[in-house]
Amino acid sequence: MAEFANLVWIVAKIVALVVPLFIAVAYMTYAERRVIGWIQWRKGPNRVGIYGLLQPIADACKLLMKEVVIPQNANRFLFLLAPLFSIIPALAAWAVLPLGDGLVVADIDAGLLYVLAMTSMGVYGVIVAGWASNSKYALIGAMRAGAQVVSYEIAMGFALVGVLMAAGSLNMSEIVHAQQGPFWNWFWLPLLPLFIVYWVSGVAETNRLPFDVAEGESEIVAGFHVEYSGMAFAIFFLAEYANMILIAGLATILFLGGWYSPFHGIGYLGPIFDLVPGTLWFCLKAGFFLFGYFWFRGTFPRYRYDQIMRLGWKVLIPVTVVWLVVESVFILTGFGPWF
Amino acid sequence: MLESYLPILVFLVIAGFAGLAPLVAGLVLAPRRPDENKLSPYECGFEAFEDSRMKFDVRYYLVAILFIIFDLEIAFLFPWAVVLDQVGLFGFVAMAIFVGILLIGFLYEWKKGALEWE
């Protein structure tokens, strides 16, 4: 009986996480269109509902009523399974992200390893979708996206190793605890190069501009999901945006002190800012990164594919390796206030 | 310690449903009127030239191989990073030799041009 109650409690926690996440994803599409509208000196969607706030709901209803076309030569089973391969890891990675002190679904010791595993799983959705469509554009898009995601995962992994060295634990809550204190104690400052590498590879990992050649609508139309329509396409869309929020949340936890307020532990300011709930700080910081996504999309031209690969392998990876050596020297010599 | 992984198992199942439910809803609610032109692969309006099961560039294969090697390297770096302050200089030198050997391989790869995408 106690086990059953425990299970119900777990399910309740997961639903309490997934439902707001879906709403956040829906409204992120709205926010993105509004922000890009402002950047381009125009209004975004503003007709459906007050300020266009019902736009995402209208979009969802429209997609629900659209035909799911399964191309003639497609492998039907894999074609319908691929969206699930995309969405399951994008959601399940959230299990270990602490949104506040102790506010986490699964407080596992190997949290960071689990997150890395889940983000790696996402590439299966892309490859399976491109292959199962049996269309040339889809296949080329899938190969490109796969190679790009996989390349930037290396840089991301190295950046995570730096975080591990600084925090001394794989547990996500422990990593945040290790950053306790005001904002200059957070890992973004001592690990600045790794923070930049992580954020750049995070943007590349989610196939967002300026690294979105995999989708490049002008050359291979929409990449691996050209042949998808209706709800099957919507799930890819959902997974992409859930992944963006995930990367933003991870960057917050690993480099921006998770739920801590920026003035934690400073004389009079600290206690005042601690009154704001930690989860709100987490959301604000994650929102900052999400705004960064929109901003990049509004301002940067697209990289060429060879430039993307060069950046990943020849710039980001050497930078991380050098900084890991520097950081180990800091740790071994117990240098300064940083470690 | 293993029971702390139970929520993850439950989460995976729920995430599966969260993906499956809209997909099934879409298949049930939306119209289904397939015709030959609608079901043909999209090639910017032209008839499909040939089968899509074609040869692909060997560089994708190279990237995949490199990824496997470097991912293994990261797998070895993770436990080392967590206990670096305990293993001290000896641990650092040992890992430096390991990473150094891999970096020689990486440099070889670089000079050979395996990372070039014209």
XYZ file of C-alpha atoms in Angstrom:
457
model
C 0.000 0.000 0.000
C 2.819 2.339 0.942
C 4.506 1.510 -2.350
C 1.366 2.382 -4.256
C 1.079 5.719 -2.447
C 4.727 6.358 -3.299
C 4.054 5.640 -6.974
C 1.064 7.999 -7.011
C 3.242 10.700 -5.446
C 5.904 10.197 -8.127
C 3.325 10.403 -10.905
C 1.855 13.543 -9.341
C 5.288 15.175 -9.263
C 5.972 14.261 -12.884
C 2.602 15.573 -14.062
C 3.209 18.770 -12.088
C 6.442 19.154 -14.056
C 5.331 18.046 -17.523
C 2.112 20.089 -17.755
C 3.799 23.464 -17.078
C 6.564 22.376 -19.428
C 4.076 21.826 -22.256
C 2.480 25.206 -21.545
C 5.937 26.805 -21.483
C 6.775 25.204 -24.835
C 3.517 26.454 -26.350
C 4.051 29.992 -25.102
C 7.682 29.955 -26.086
C 6.659 29.762 -29.724
C 4.491 32.823 -29.089
C 7.257 34.628 -27.208
C 9.711 33.850 -29.990
C 7.486 35.319 -32.663
C 6.813 38.406 -30.573
C 10.491 38.984 -29.749
C 11.554 38.523 -33.351
C 8.734 40.850 -34.316
C 10.128 43.536 -32.024
C 13.646 42.993 -33.274
C 12.389 43.513 -36.824
C 10.357 46.601 -35.892
C 6.950 45.014 -36.318
C 4.306 43.388 -34.155
C 4.262 39.638 -33.753
C 1.023 37.623 -33.662
C -1.596 39.960 -32.146
C -4.948 38.909 -33.571
C -5.995 35.650 -31.847
C -7.111 36.633 -28.340
C -5.890 39.682 -26.440
C -2.288 40.517 -27.481
C -2.394 37.329 -29.569
C -2.141 35.246 -26.414
C -4.350 32.487 -27.803
C -2.133 32.042 -30.865
C -0.301 28.911 -29.612
C -3.616 27.259 -28.745
C -5.001 28.075 -32.176
C -1.836 26.656 -33.742
C -2.166 23.448 -31.733
C -5.813 23.008 -32.740
C -4.954 23.623 -36.372
C -2.156 21.046 -36.330
C -4.458 18.560 -34.631
C -6.911 18.826 -37.515
C -4.269 18.463 -40.231
C -3.776 15.204 -42.092
C -0.760 13.129 -41.072
C 0.640 12.178 -44.477
C 2.662 8.972 -44.482
C 4.654 8.903 -47.736
C 4.304 5.947 -50.042
C 7.738 4.401 -49.643
C 8.160 5.266 -45.990
C 8.675 2.651 -43.359
C 5.342 3.278 -41.615
C 6.273 1.909 -38.207
C 9.565 3.788 -37.885
C 8.030 6.882 -39.469
C 5.513 7.135 -36.631
C 7.992 6.011 -33.977
C 10.590 8.699 -34.786
C 8.677 11.614 -33.194
C 8.466 9.584 -29.988
C 12.221 8.991 -30.105
C 12.601 12.767 -30.172
C 10.154 13.737 -27.474
C 10.843 11.046 -24.867
C 14.481 12.020 -24.116
C 13.647 15.731 -24.364
C 11.080 15.322 -21.585
C 12.716 12.589 -19.537
C 15.925 14.563 -19.041
C 13.889 16.936 -16.865
C 13.657 14.221 -14.182
C 16.985 15.240 -12.644
C 16.844 19.043 -12.979
C 16.399 20.678 -9.568
C 14.064 23.676 -9.920
C 14.620 24.675 -6.302
C 16.327 23.368 -3.164
C 15.210 19.711 -3.095
C 12.602 20.373 -5.775
C 13.556 17.527 -8.111
C 11.726 14.433 -9.359
C 14.674 12.027 -9.115
C 17.649 13.071 -7.004
C 20.078 10.558 -8.503
C 23.831 10.562 -7.918
C 24.769 10.247 -11.586
C 22.530 13.151 -12.622
C 24.856 14.816 -15.076
C 25.699 11.520 -16.766
C 21.982 10.819 -17.113
C 21.405 14.223 -18.723
C 24.269 13.627 -21.159
C 22.816 10.211 -22.009
C 19.349 11.651 -22.616
C 20.558 14.498 -24.825
C 22.531 11.922 -26.846
C 19.380 9.853 -27.344
C 17.732 12.742 -29.185
C 19.879 12.097 -32.241
C 18.115 8.756 -32.819
C 14.852 10.571 -33.451
C 16.526 12.693 -36.120
C 18.258 9.800 -37.884
C 15.257 7.470 -37.739
C 12.926 10.219 -39.009
C 15.197 11.039 -41.945
C 15.749 7.432 -42.898
C 12.153 6.262 -42.487
C 10.748 9.047 -44.701
C 12.544 7.521 -47.699
C 13.057 10.951 -49.221
C 16.383 12.367 -50.377
C 16.060 15.733 -48.659
C 15.013 14.094 -45.427
C 17.955 11.700 -45.517
C 20.510 14.420 -46.257
C 19.020 16.621 -43.540
C 19.166 13.761 -41.054
C 22.820 12.997 -41.853
C 23.751 16.638 -41.437
C 21.800 17.113 -38.244
C 23.171 13.868 -36.821
C 26.787 14.760 -37.581
C 26.352 18.265 -36.199
C 24.657 17.212 -32.959
C 27.205 14.485 -32.390
C 30.142 16.858 -32.999
C 28.928 19.493 -30.588
C 28.198 16.874 -28.000
C 31.937 16.317 -27.641
C 32.560 19.983 -26.867
C 29.587 19.952 -24.514
C 30.903 16.841 -22.754
C 34.306 18.450 -22.220
C 32.638 21.575 -20.817
C 30.689 19.360 -18.418
C 33.925 17.715 -17.275
C 35.101 21.192 -16.231
C 31.929 21.704 -14.198
C 32.459 18.318 -12.552
C 36.003 19.222 -11.568
C 34.802 22.455 -9.962
C 31.794 20.897 -8.216
C 33.263 17.506 -7.322
C 29.942 15.722 -7.808
C 27.687 14.402 -10.568
C 24.537 15.141 -8.580
C 22.737 18.178 -9.988
C 21.689 19.547 -6.584
C 25.265 19.184 -5.327
C 26.500 21.122 -8.352
C 24.172 23.992 -7.474
C 25.185 23.818 -3.803
C 28.814 24.124 -4.864
C 27.965 27.504 -6.399
C 26.373 28.890 -3.227
C 26.990 32.588 -2.815
C 26.772 35.797 -4.827
C 26.855 35.814 -8.595
C 30.639 35.948 -8.878
C 30.766 32.595 -7.080
C 28.765 30.906 -9.803
C 30.738 28.780 -12.238
C 30.226 31.103 -15.195
C 33.075 33.330 -13.992
C 35.846 30.848 -13.110
C 34.812 28.615 -16.026
C 34.057 31.439 -18.462
C 35.515 29.740 -21.589
C 33.677 26.510 -20.763
C 30.475 28.472 -20.169
C 30.741 30.052 -23.607
C 31.577 26.715 -25.232
C 28.652 25.072 -23.447
C 26.199 27.744 -24.516
C 27.380 27.793 -28.143
C 27.281 24.015 -28.390
C 23.904 24.021 -26.657
C 22.555 26.275 -29.409
C 24.124 24.024 -32.050
C 22.858 20.894 -30.308
C 19.255 22.053 -30.607
C 19.770 22.935 -34.308
C 18.851 26.550 -33.721
C 20.061 29.571 -35.625
C 22.796 30.431 -36.429
C 23.508 26.675 -36.660
C 20.307 25.480 -38.294
C 21.631 24.288 -41.671
C 20.167 20.889 -40.873
C 16.755 22.473 -41.314
C 17.931 25.059 -43.835
C 14.574 25.822 -45.404
C 16.220 27.493 -48.381
C 18.274 24.485 -49.543
C 16.939 21.219 -48.143
C 13.535 22.674 -47.249
C 13.098 21.400 -43.706
C 15.760 18.774 -43.218
C 14.891 15.519 -41.562
C 11.201 16.302 -41.097
C 10.253 17.430 -44.636
C 7.776 14.616 -44.999
C 6.088 15.127 -41.650
C 2.780 16.919 -41.313
C 0.026 17.463 -38.794
C 0.555 16.152 -35.295
C 3.612 14.066 -36.225
C 5.368 17.308 -37.174
C 4.032 19.076 -34.082
C 5.739 16.522 -31.854
C 9.125 17.259 -33.453
C 8.444 20.934 -32.936
C 7.504 20.289 -29.320
C 10.650 18.235 -28.777
C 12.860 20.940 -30.270
C 11.447 23.611 -27.995
C 11.493 21.307 -24.964
C 15.170 20.709 -25.747
C 15.796 24.454 -25.916
C 14.248 24.940 -22.479
C 16.285 21.975 -21.256
C 19.550 23.486 -22.476
C 18.590 26.815 -20.884
C 17.778 25.055 -17.611
C 21.028 23.091 -17.702
C 23.079 26.208 -18.379
C 21.340 27.806 -15.388
C 22.106 24.884 -13.108
C 25.653 24.253 -14.250
C 26.938 27.805 -14.660
C 24.467 30.319 -13.239
C 23.889 29.014 -9.736
C 20.516 27.309 -10.253
C 17.998 28.597 -7.737
C 20.314 30.990 -5.845
C 19.611 34.713 -5.978
C 22.424 36.820 -7.462
C 23.100 38.510 -4.120
C 22.989 35.408 -1.922
C 25.105 35.949 1.172
C 25.845 39.662 0.695
C 25.242 41.788 3.814
C 21.814 43.432 3.643
C 20.960 42.599 0.032
C 21.215 38.826 0.484
C 18.275 38.270 2.875
C 16.044 40.644 0.872
C 16.607 38.864 -2.417
C 16.356 35.463 -0.717
C 12.688 36.259 -0.066
C 12.014 35.648 -3.755
C 11.353 31.906 -4.195
C 14.320 29.979 -5.626
C 12.217 28.515 -8.423
C 11.496 32.024 -9.652
C 15.210 32.784 -9.830
C 15.681 29.557 -11.753
C 12.961 30.529 -14.231
C 14.342 34.040 -14.629
C 17.825 32.755 -15.418
C 16.506 30.105 -17.799
C 14.345 32.800 -19.405
C 17.455 34.878 -19.956
C 18.987 32.027 -21.991
C 15.760 31.487 -23.898
C 15.716 35.149 -24.790
C 19.278 34.636 -26.007
C 18.003 31.973 -28.417
C 15.492 34.428 -29.918
C 18.028 37.200 -30.010
C 20.557 35.069 -31.947
C 17.825 34.116 -34.368
C 16.954 37.750 -34.914
C 20.511 38.996 -35.416
C 22.917 36.369 -36.793
C 23.221 35.079 -40.344
C 23.361 31.327 -40.773
C 26.689 29.465 -40.653
C 27.711 27.289 -43.582
C 27.933 23.586 -42.850
C 31.724 23.397 -43.183
C 32.037 26.425 -40.902
C 29.865 24.718 -38.313
C 32.014 21.606 -38.341
C 35.182 23.678 -38.180
C 33.881 25.653 -35.206
C 32.916 22.467 -33.387
C 36.067 20.440 -33.927
C 38.812 23.001 -34.424
C 37.785 25.815 -32.098
C 35.518 24.633 -29.306
C 37.244 21.322 -28.541
C 40.783 22.801 -28.312
C 39.461 25.649 -26.136
C 37.887 23.194 -23.700
C 40.980 20.998 -23.543
C 43.194 23.995 -22.768
C 40.833 25.270 -20.094
C 40.575 21.825 -18.494
C 44.362 21.809 -18.079
C 44.312 25.342 -16.638
C 41.528 24.365 -14.272
C 43.334 21.227 -13.066
C 46.389 23.334 -12.275
C 44.169 25.723 -10.296
C 42.663 22.839 -8.361
C 45.959 21.051 -7.683
C 47.668 24.210 -6.457
C 44.573 25.344 -4.538
C 44.883 28.663 -6.352
C 43.140 31.783 -5.156
C 39.505 32.312 -4.318
C 38.203 30.213 -7.187
C 38.704 26.647 -6.049
C 20.370 3.921 -3.988
C 18.826 2.111 -6.932
C 15.265 3.009 -5.902
C 16.000 6.685 -6.604
C 15.939 5.661 -10.269
C 12.291 4.540 -10.056
C 10.937 8.066 -10.793
C 13.031 8.083 -13.967
C 11.459 4.838 -15.127
C 8.004 6.270 -14.434
C 9.007 9.494 -16.167
C 10.077 7.614 -19.300
C 6.690 5.885 -19.451
C 4.794 9.152 -18.930
C 6.954 10.916 -21.525
C 6.095 8.104 -23.936
C 2.392 8.678 -23.319
C 2.827 12.439 -23.608
C 4.218 11.860 -27.088
C 1.864 9.080 -28.090
C -1.373 10.780 -27.006
C -1.202 13.773 -29.385
C 0.005 11.503 -32.190
C -2.965 9.168 -31.799
C -5.319 12.137 -31.367
C -3.952 13.605 -34.593
C -4.393 10.328 -36.468
C -7.973 9.948 -35.190
C -9.223 13.552 -35.487
C -7.571 14.622 -38.722
C -8.947 13.673 -42.136
C -7.187 10.934 -44.106
C -7.557 11.306 -47.858
C -4.343 9.976 -49.357
C -3.748 10.217 -53.089
C -0.783 9.346 -55.223
C 0.638 12.850 -55.551
C 0.272 13.594 -51.882
C 2.137 10.434 -50.919
C 5.056 10.889 -53.300
C 8.344 12.091 -51.754
C 8.868 15.864 -51.813
C 11.555 16.984 -54.253
C 10.633 20.626 -54.806
C 7.802 19.751 -57.160
C 9.687 17.406 -59.482
C 9.060 13.701 -59.785
C 11.492 11.761 -57.608
C 14.614 11.079 -59.692
C 15.785 7.867 -58.127
C 15.629 5.916 -54.907
C 16.653 7.761 -51.755
C 18.693 4.809 -50.532
C 21.844 6.296 -52.025
C 25.540 6.525 -51.265
C 26.528 9.135 -48.752
C 29.702 11.051 -48.038
C 32.390 9.109 -46.164
C 32.959 12.114 -43.904
C 29.771 11.380 -42.001
C 31.293 8.029 -41.210
C 34.541 9.684 -40.084
C 32.652 12.057 -37.808
C 30.796 9.120 -36.286
C 34.061 7.259 -35.607
C 35.655 10.368 -34.094
C 32.584 10.860 -31.955
C 32.859 7.338 -30.562
C 36.526 7.851 -29.669
C 35.974 11.214 -28.005
C 32.837 10.103 -26.214
C 34.886 7.272 -24.719
C 37.460 9.833 -23.670
C 34.738 11.823 -21.908
C 33.527 8.637 -20.240
C 37.038 8.202 -18.810
C 37.304 11.871 -17.832
C 34.078 11.931 -15.793
C 35.196 9.748 -12.846
C 38.617 11.402 -12.890
C 37.089 14.895 -12.723
C 34.961 14.077 -9.685
C 37.909 12.898 -7.579
C 40.670 15.153 -8.944
C 41.286 16.855 -5.572
C 41.872 13.398 -4.023
C 44.069 11.760 -6.653
C 46.360 14.789 -6.734
C 49.343 15.266 -9.008
C 49.762 11.570 -9.789
C 46.192 11.329 -11.052
C 46.638 14.484 -13.071
C 49.819 13.220 -14.770
C 48.224 9.857 -15.513
C 45.227 11.540 -17.159
C 47.506 13.996 -18.960
C 49.323 11.040 -20.576
C 46.008 9.438 -21.582
C 44.569 12.650 -23.034
C 47.941 13.437 -24.628
C 47.902 10.163 -26.564
C 44.379 10.884 -27.759
C 45.338 14.439 -28.701
C 48.161 13.085 -30.878
C 45.501 11.031 -32.647
C 43.348 14.141 -32.936
C 46.228 16.153 -34.420
C 46.906 13.360 -36.913
C 43.241 13.447 -37.872
C 43.394 17.225 -38.217
C 46.528 17.228 -40.399
C 45.168 14.396 -42.546
C 42.178 16.629 -43.280
C 39.482 14.394 -41.823
C 37.894 17.466 -40.255
C 37.718 19.429 -43.510
C 34.313 19.963 -45.118
C 35.302 21.843 -48.238
